[in-house]
mmCIF file of C-alpha atoms in Angstrom:
data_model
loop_
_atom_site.group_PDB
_atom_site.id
_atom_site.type_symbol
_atom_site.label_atom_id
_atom_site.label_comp_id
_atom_site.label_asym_id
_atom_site.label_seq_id
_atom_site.Cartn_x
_atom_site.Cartn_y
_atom_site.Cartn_z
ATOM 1 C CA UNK A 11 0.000 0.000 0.000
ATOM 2 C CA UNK A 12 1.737 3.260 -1.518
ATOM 3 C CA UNK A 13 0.730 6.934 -0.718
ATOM 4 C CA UNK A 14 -0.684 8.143 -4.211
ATOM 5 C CA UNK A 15 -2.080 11.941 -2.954
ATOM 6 C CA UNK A 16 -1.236 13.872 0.167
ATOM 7 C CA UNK A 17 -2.230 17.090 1.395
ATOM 8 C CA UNK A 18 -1.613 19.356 4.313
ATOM 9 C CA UNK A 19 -4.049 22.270 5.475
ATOM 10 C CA UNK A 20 -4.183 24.852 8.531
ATOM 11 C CA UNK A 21 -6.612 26.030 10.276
ATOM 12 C CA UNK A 22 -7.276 28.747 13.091
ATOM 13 C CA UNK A 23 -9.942 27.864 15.775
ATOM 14 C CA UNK A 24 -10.626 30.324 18.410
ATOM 15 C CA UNK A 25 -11.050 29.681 21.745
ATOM 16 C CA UNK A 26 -14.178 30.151 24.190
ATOM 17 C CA UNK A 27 -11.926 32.086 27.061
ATOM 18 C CA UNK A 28 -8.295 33.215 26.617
ATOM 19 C CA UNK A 29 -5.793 29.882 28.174
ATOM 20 C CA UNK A 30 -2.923 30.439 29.993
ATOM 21 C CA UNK A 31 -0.240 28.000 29.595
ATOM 22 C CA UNK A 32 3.461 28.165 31.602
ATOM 23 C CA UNK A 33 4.868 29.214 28.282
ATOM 24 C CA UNK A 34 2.009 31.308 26.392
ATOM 25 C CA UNK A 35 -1.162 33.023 26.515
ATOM 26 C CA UNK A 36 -3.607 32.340 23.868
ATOM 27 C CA UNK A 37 -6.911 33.307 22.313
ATOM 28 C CA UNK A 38 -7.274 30.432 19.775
ATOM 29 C CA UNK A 39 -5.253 27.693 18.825
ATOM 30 C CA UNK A 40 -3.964 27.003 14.847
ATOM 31 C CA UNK A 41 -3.887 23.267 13.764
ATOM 32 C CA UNK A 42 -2.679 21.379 10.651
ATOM 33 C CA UNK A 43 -4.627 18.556 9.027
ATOM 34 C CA UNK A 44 -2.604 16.158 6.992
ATOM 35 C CA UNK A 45 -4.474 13.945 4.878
ATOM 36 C CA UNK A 46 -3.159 11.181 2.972
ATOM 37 C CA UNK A 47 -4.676 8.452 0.179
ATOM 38 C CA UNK A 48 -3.329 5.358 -0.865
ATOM 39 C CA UNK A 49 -3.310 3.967 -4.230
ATOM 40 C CA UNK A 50 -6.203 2.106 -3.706
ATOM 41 C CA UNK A 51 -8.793 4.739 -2.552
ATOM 42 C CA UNK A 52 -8.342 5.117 1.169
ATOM 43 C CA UNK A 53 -7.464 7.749 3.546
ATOM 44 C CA UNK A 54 -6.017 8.599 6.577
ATOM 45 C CA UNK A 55 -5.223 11.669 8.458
ATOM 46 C CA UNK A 56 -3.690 13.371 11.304
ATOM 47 C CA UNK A 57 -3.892 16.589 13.369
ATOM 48 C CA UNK A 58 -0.867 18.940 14.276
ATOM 49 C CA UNK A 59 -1.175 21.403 16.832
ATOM 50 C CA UNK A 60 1.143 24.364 15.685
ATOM 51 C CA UNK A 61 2.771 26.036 18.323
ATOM 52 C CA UNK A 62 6.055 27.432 18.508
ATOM 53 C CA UNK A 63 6.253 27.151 21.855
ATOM 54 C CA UNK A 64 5.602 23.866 21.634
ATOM 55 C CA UNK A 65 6.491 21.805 18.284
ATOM 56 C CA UNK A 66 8.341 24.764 17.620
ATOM 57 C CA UNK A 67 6.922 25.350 13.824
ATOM 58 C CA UNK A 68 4.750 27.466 12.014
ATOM 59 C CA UNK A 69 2.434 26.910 8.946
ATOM 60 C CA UNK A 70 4.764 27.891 6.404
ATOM 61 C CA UNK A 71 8.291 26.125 8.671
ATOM 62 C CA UNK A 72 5.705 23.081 8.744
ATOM 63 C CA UNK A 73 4.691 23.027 5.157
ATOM 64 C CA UNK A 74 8.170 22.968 4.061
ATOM 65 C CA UNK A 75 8.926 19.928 6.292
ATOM 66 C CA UNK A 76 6.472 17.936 4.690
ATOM 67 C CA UNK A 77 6.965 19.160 1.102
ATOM 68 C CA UNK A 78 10.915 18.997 1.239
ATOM 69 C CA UNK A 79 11.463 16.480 3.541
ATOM 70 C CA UNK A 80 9.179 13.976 5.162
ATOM 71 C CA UNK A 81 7.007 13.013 2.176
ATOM 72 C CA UNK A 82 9.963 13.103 -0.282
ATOM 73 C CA UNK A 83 11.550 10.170 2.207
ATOM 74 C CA UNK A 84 8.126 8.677 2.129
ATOM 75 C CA UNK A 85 7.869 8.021 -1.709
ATOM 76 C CA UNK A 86 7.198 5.231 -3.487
ATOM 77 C CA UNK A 87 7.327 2.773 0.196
ATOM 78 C CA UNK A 88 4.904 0.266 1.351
ATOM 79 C CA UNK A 89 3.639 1.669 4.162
ATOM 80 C CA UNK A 90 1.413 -0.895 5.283
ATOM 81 C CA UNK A 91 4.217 -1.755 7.316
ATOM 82 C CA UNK A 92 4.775 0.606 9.626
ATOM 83 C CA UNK A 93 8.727 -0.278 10.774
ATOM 84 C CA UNK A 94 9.282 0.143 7.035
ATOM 85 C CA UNK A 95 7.885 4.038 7.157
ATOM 86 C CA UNK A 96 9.941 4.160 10.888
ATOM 87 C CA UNK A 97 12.870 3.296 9.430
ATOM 88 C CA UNK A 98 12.560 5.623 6.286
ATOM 89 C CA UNK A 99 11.795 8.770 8.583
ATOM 90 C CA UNK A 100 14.696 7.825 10.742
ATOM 91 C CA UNK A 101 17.713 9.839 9.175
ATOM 92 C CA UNK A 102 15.763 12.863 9.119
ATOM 93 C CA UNK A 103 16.914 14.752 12.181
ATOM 94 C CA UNK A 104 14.401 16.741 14.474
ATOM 95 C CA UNK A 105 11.110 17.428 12.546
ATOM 96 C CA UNK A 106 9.081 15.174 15.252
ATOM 97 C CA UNK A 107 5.871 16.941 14.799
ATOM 98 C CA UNK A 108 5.798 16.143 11.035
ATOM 99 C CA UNK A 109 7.038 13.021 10.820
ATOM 100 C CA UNK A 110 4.819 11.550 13.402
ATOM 101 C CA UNK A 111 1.999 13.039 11.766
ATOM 102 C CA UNK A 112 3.074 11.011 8.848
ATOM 103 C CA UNK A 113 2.982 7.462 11.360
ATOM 104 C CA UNK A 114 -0.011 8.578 12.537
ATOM 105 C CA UNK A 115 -1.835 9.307 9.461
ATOM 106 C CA UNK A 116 -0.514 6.292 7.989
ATOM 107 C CA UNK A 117 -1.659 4.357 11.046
ATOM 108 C CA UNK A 118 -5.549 5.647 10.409
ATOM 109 C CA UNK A 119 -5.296 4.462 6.866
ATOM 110 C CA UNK A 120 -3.792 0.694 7.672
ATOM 111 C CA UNK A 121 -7.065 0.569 9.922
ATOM 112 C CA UNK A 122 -9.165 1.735 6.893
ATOM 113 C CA UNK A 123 -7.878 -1.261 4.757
ATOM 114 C CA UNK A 124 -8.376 -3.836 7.257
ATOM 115 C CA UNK A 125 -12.287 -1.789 7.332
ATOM 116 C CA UNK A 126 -12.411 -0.968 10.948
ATOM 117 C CA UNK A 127 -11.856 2.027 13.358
ATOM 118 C CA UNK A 128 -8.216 2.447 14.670
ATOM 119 C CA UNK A 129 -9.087 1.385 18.038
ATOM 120 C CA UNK A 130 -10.967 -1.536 17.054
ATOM 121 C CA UNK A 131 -7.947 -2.352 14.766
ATOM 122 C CA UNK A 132 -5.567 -2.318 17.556
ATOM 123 C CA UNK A 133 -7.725 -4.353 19.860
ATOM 124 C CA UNK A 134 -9.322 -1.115 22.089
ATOM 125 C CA UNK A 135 -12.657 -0.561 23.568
ATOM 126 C CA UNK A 136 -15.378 2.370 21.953
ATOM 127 C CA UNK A 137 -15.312 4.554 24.989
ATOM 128 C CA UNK A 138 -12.526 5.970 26.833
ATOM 129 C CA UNK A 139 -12.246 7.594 30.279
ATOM 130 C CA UNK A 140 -11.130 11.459 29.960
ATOM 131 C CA UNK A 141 -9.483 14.050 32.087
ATOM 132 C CA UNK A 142 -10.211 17.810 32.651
ATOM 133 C CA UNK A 143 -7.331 20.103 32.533
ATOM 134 C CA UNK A 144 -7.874 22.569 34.812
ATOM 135 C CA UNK A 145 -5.691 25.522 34.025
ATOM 136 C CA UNK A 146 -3.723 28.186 35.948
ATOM 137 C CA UNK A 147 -6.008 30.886 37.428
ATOM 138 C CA UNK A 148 -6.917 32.193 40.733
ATOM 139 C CA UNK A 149 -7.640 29.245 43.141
ATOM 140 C CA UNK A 150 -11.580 29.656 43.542
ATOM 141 C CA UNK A 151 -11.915 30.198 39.745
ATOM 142 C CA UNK A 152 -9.987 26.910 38.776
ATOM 143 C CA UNK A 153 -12.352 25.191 41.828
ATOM 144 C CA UNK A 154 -15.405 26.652 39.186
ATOM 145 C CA UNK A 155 -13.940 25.463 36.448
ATOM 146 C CA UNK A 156 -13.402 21.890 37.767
ATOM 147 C CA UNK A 157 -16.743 22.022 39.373
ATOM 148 C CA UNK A 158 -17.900 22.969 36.121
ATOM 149 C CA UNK A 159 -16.566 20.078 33.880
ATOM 150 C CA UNK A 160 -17.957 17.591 36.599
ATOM 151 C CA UNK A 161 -21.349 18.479 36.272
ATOM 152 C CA UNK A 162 -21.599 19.088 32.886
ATOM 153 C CA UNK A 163 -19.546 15.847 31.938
ATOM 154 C CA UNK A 164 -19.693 13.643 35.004
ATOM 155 C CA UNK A 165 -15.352 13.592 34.492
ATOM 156 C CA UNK A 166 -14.243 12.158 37.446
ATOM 157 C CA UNK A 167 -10.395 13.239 36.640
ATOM 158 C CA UNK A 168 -8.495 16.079 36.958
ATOM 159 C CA UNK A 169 -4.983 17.573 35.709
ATOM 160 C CA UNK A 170 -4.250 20.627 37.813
ATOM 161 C CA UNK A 171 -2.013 22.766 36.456
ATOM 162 C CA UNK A 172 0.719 23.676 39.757
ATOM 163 C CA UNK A 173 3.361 25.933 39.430
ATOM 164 C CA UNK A 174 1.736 29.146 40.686
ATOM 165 C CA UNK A 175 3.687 28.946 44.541
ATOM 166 C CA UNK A 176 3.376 26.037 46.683
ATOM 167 C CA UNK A 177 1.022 28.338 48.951
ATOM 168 C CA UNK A 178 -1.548 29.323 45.628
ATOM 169 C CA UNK A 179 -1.334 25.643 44.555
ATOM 170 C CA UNK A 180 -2.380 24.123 48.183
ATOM 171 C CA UNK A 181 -5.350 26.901 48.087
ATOM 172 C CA UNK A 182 -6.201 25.241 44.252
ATOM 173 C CA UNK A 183 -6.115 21.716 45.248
ATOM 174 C CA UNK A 184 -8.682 22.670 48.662
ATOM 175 C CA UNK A 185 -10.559 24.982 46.616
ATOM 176 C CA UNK A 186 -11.070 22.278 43.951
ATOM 177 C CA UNK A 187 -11.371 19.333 46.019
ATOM 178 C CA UNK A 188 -14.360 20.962 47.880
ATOM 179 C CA UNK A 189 -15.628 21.814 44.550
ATOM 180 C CA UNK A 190 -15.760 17.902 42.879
ATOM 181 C CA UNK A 191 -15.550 15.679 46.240
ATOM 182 C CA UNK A 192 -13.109 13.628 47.960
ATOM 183 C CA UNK A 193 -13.482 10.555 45.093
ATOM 184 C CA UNK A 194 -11.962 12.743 42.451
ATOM 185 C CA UNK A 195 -8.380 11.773 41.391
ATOM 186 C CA UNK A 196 -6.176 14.440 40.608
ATOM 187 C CA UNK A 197 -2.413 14.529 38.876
ATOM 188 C CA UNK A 198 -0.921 17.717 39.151
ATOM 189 C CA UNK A 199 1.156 18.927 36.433
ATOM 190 C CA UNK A 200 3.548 21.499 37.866
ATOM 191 C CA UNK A 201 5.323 22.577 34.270
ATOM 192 C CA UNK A 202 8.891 22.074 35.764
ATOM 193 C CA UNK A 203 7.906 25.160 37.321
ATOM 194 C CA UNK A 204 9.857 24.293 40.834
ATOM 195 C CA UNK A 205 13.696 24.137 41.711
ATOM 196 C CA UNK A 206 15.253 20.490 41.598
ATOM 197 C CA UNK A 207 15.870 21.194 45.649
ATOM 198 C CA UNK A 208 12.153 21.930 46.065
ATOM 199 C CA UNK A 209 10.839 19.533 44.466
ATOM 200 C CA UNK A 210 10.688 16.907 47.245
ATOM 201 C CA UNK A 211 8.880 19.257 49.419
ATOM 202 C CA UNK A 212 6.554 20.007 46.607
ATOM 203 C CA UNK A 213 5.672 15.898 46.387
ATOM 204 C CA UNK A 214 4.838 15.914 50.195
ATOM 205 C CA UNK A 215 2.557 18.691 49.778
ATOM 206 C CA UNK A 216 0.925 16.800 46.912
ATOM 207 C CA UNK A 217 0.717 13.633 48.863
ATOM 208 C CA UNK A 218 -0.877 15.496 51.832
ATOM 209 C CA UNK A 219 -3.529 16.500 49.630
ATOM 210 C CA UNK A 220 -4.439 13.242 48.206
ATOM 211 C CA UNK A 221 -3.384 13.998 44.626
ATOM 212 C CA UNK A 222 -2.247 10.547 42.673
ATOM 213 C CA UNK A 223 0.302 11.515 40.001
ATOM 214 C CA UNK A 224 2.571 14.334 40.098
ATOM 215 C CA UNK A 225 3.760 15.381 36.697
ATOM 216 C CA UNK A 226 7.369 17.101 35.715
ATOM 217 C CA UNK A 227 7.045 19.082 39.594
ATOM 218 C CA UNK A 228 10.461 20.347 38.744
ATOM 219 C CA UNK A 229 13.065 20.266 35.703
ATOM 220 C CA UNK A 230 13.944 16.167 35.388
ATOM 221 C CA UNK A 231 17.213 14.476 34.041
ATOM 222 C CA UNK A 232 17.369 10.572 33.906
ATOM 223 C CA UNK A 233 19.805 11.409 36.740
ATOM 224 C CA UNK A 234 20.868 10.450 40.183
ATOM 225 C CA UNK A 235 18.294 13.249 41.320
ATOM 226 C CA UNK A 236 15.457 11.912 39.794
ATOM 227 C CA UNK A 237 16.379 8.295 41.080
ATOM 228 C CA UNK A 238 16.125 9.464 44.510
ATOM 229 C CA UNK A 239 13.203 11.915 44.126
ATOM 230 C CA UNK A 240 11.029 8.965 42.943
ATOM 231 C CA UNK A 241 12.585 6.799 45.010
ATOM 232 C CA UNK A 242 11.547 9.245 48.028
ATOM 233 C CA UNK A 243 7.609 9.745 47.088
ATOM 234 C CA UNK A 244 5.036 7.342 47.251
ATOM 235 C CA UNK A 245 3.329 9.186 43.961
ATOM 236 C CA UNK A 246 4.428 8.060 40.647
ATOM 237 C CA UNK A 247 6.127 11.347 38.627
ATOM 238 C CA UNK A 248 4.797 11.483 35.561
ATOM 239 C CA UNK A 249 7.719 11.916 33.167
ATOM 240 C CA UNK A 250 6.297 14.773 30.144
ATOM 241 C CA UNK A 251 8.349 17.620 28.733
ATOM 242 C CA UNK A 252 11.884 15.577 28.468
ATOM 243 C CA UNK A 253 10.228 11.978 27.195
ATOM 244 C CA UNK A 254 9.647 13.017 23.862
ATOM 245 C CA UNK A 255 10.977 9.725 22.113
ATOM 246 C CA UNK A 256 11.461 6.208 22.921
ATOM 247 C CA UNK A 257 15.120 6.584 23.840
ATOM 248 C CA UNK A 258 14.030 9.475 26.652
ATOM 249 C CA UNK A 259 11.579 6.892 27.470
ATOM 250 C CA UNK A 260 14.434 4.273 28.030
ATOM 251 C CA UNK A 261 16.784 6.570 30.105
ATOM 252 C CA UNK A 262 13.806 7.393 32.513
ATOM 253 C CA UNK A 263 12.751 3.937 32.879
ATOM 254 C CA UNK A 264 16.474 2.586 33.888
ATOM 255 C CA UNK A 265 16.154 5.473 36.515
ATOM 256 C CA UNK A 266 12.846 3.763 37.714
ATOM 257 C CA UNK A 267 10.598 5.651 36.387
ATOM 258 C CA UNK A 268 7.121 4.640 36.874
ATOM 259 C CA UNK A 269 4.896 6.946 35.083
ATOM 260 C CA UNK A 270 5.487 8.129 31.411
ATOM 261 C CA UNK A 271 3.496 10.726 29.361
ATOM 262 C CA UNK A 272 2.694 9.525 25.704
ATOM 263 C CA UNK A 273 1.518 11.996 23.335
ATOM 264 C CA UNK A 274 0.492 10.647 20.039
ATOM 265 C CA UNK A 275 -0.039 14.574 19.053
ATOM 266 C CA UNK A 276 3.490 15.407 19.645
ATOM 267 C CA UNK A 277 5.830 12.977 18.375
ATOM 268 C CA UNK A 278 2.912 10.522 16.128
ATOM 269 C CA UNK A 279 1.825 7.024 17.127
ATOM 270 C CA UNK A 280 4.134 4.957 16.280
ATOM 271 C CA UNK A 281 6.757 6.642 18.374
ATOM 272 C CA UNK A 282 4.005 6.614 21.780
ATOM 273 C CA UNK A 283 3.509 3.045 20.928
ATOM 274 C CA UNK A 284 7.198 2.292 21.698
ATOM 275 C CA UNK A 285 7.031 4.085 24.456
ATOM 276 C CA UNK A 286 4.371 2.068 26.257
ATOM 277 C CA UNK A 287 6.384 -1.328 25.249
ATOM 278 C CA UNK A 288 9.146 0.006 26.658
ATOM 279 C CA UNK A 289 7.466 0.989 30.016
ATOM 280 C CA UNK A 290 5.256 -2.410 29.649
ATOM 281 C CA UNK A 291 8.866 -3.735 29.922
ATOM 282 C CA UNK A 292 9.684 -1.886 32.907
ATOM 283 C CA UNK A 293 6.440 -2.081 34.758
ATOM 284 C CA UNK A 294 5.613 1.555 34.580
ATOM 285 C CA UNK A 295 2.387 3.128 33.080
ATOM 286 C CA UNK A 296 1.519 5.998 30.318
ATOM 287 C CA UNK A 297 -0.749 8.038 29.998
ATOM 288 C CA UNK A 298 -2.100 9.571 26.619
ATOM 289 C CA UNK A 299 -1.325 13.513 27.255
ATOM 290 C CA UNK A 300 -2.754 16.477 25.994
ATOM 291 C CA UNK A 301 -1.714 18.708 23.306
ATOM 292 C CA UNK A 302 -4.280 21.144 22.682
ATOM 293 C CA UNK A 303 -6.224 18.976 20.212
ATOM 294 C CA UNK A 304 -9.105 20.361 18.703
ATOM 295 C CA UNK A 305 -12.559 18.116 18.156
ATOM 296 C CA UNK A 306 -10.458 16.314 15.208
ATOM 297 C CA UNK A 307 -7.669 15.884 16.941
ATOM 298 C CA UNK A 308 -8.974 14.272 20.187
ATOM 299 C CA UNK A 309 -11.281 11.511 17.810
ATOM 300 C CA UNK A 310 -8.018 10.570 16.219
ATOM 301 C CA UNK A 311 -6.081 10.563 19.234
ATOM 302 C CA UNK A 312 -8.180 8.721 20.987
ATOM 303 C CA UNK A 313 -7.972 6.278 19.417
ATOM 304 C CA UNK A 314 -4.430 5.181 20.823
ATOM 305 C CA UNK A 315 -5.687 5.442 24.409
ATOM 306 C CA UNK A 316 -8.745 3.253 23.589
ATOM 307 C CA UNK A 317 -6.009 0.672 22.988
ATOM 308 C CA UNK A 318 -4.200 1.338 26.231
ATOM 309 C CA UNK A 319 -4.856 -1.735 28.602
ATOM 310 C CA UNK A 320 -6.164 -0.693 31.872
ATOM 311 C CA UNK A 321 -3.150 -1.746 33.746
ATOM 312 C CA UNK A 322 -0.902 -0.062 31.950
ATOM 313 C CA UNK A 323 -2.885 3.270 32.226
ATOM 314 C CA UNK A 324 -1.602 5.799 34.232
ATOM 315 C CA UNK A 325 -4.094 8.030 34.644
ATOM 316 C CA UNK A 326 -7.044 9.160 31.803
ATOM 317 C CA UNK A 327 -6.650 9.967 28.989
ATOM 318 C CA UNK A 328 -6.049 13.784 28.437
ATOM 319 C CA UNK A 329 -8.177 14.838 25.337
ATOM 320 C CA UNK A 330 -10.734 17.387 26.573
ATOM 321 C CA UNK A 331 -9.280 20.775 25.161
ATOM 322 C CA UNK A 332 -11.632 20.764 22.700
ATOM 323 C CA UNK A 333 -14.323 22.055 25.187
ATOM 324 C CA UNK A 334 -12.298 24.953 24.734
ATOM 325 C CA UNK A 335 -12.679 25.935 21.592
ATOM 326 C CA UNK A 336 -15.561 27.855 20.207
ATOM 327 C CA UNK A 337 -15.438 26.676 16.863
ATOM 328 C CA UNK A 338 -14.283 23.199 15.181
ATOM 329 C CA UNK A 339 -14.295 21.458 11.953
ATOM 330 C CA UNK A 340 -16.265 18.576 12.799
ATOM 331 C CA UNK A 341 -20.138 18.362 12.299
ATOM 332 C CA UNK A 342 -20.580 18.006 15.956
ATOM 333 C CA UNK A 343 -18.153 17.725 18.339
ATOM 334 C CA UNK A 344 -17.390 14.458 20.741
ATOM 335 C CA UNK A 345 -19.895 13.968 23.549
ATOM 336 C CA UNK A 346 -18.578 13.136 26.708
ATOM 337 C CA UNK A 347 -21.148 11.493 29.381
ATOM 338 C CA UNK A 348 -20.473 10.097 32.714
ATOM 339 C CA UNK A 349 -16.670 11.228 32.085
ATOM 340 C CA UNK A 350 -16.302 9.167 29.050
ATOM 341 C CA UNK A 351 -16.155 9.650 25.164
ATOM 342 C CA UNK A 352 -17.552 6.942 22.617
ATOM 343 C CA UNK A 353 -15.259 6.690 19.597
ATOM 344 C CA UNK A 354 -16.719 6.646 16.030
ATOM 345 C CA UNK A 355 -17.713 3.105 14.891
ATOM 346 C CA UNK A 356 -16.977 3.945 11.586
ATOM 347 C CA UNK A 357 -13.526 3.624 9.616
ATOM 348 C CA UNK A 358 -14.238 6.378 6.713
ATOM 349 C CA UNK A 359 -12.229 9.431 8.051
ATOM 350 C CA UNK A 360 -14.181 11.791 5.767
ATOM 351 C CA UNK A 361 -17.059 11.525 7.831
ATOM 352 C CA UNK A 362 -15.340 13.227 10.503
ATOM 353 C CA UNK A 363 -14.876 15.975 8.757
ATOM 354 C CA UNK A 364 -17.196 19.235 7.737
ATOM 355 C CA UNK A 365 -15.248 20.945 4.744
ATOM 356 C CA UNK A 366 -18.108 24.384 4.525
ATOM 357 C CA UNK A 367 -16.625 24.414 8.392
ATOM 358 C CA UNK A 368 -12.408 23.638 7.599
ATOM 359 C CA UNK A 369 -13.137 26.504 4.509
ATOM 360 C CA UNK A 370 -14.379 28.774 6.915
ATOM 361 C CA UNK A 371 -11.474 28.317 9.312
ATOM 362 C CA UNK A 372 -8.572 27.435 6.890
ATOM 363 C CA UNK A 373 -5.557 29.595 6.574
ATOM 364 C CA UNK A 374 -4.036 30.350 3.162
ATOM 365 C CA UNK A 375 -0.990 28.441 3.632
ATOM 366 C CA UNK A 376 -1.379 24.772 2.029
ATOM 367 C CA UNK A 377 0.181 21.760 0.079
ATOM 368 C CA UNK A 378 0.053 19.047 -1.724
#
């Protein structure tokens, strides 16, 4: 199965409320679709979320990428076999955001051929638990917005974002666990935003208030520090910013790590996949994160943390960002009840898609 016709769009989607992250503020998020068809008729496709703070690309940096580089390498392979695609991507250096795209894309349209949904494909279940990011603000408002997604969704999990003073983050966690009740689990994601010598203090506090997973609390190394920080915490530290490939994965894990973020929207499916073999391997657990999908993005996405065994999981999966946005490209956007979404039963990709809604949205940067 070759790649016969590709082609890579962009899209701006505002949001409902401007989001603060550690590195950016933002009013509305831009995304890249990349769709590609095989020689046979069938499609598959993949969401980007641009960011420079983030993939570090733009549209037109992006475009290039895939124009110059990855689908050049891509030519004329078989990609129904997916180390064969791995393996053709490899000497290209950096580029992760692209080129696991590509897997991913490629991923959706092996799971076309065989006629099924992704997830079903890789052995998964239709619904999937989901987490609520709950982002930096003022402690009561973050306590409303949790509050919020609980009654509205019935979500049952919570990221907290930390990082705002150990003092304003004990204030957040009360605030929010008077707001959604004592069986709420919460993993606080403190953005590296504390000093590697406060960092231990910072997982006591965390433990004290009943939070389950505490992710990247302070800059980590697969070090001798990070060895004896996880060795000195009951809570599993979920590994994110520095595990962006399988090899981070495997430094991390021979320095006991026992909780590893896999984000198929950063670095592409095949790459997360490897990533929960290796920590399979090591008996640690991943957890699908978060990368600002929109409505598009969290369907496809999804679908690798419908796969996830249960044992393996580390905490729910991530992709509810799309509740932030106020407009989408989908002809109705993923329902989430009793904290969980139902996948699509249905294989064709185009389905997911409205195109009078991607026109309205697109940006005039493209190619094919």
């Amino acid at each position: 199965m070759k790649i016969a016709r590709w082609s890579l769009d962009f899209y701006r989607l505002a949001y409902r409320r401007q989001v603060v992250w550690a590195n950016a503020i933002e009013d509305a998020g831009v995304y890249a679709l990349l769709r590609v068809e095989s020689d046979d008729g069938l499609a598959g496709m993949a969401e980007g979320t641009v960011k420079a703070t983030w993939s570090g690309v733009s549209p037109a940096s992006l475009a290039a990428a895939f124009r110059d580089l990855v689908m050049p390498a891509a030519a004329g392979l078989d990609v129904s076999d997916p180390a064969t695609l791995r393996q053709a991507l490899a000497p290209l250096p950096e580029n992760r955001l692209a080129k696991g795209m590509l897997e991913t894309a490629c991923w959706m349209l092996r799971a076309a051929r065989a006629r099924q949904p992704l997830w079903q494909f890789w052995g998964g279940t239709p619904e999937v638990e989901v987490t609520w990011t709950v982002t930096r603000q003022p402690p009561e408002v973050m306590a409303r917005d949790a509050a919020g997604a609980a009654e509205r969704h019935g979500i049952r999990a919570f990221k907290i974002k930390g990082g705002q003073g150990m003092d304003v983050d004990r204030r957040a966690l009360r605030a929010i666990r008077r707001a959604v009740g004592d069986d709420a689990v919460f993993n606080v994601d403190a953005n590296s935003a504390y000093a590697p010598d406060e960092a231990a203090g910072y997982l006591r506090l965390l433990e004290d208030e009943g939070v389950v997973t505490a992710e990247d609390p302070c800059p980590l190394r697969p070090d001798a520090h990070f060895e004896a920080l996880q060795r000195g915490t009951s809570l599993p530290i979920l590994v994110d910013s520095p595990c962006a490939t399988a090899a981070d994965a495997a430094l991390f894990l021979e320095r006991g790590a026992r909780s590893l973020s896999a984000k198929p929207g950063r670095i592409g499916m095949t790459e997360t996949l490897a990533i929960g073999a290796l920590a399979r391997k090591y008996g640690a657990r991943v957890a699908t994160g978060i990368y600002a999908e929109s409505a598009l993005g969290t369907l496809i996405n999804l679908q690798q943390a419908a796969a996830v065994p249960a044992d393996d999981c580390a905490f729910a999966a991530e992709q509810t960002f799309f509740l932030t946005l106020a407009e989408q490209i989908v002809p109705a956007e993923p329902v989430i009840r009793r904290g969980r979404v139902a996948l699509p039963p249905s294989p064709c990709l185009d389905d997911w898609i409205d195109r009078e809604r991607l026109e309205r949205h697109r940006l005039p940067v493209s190619v094919s």
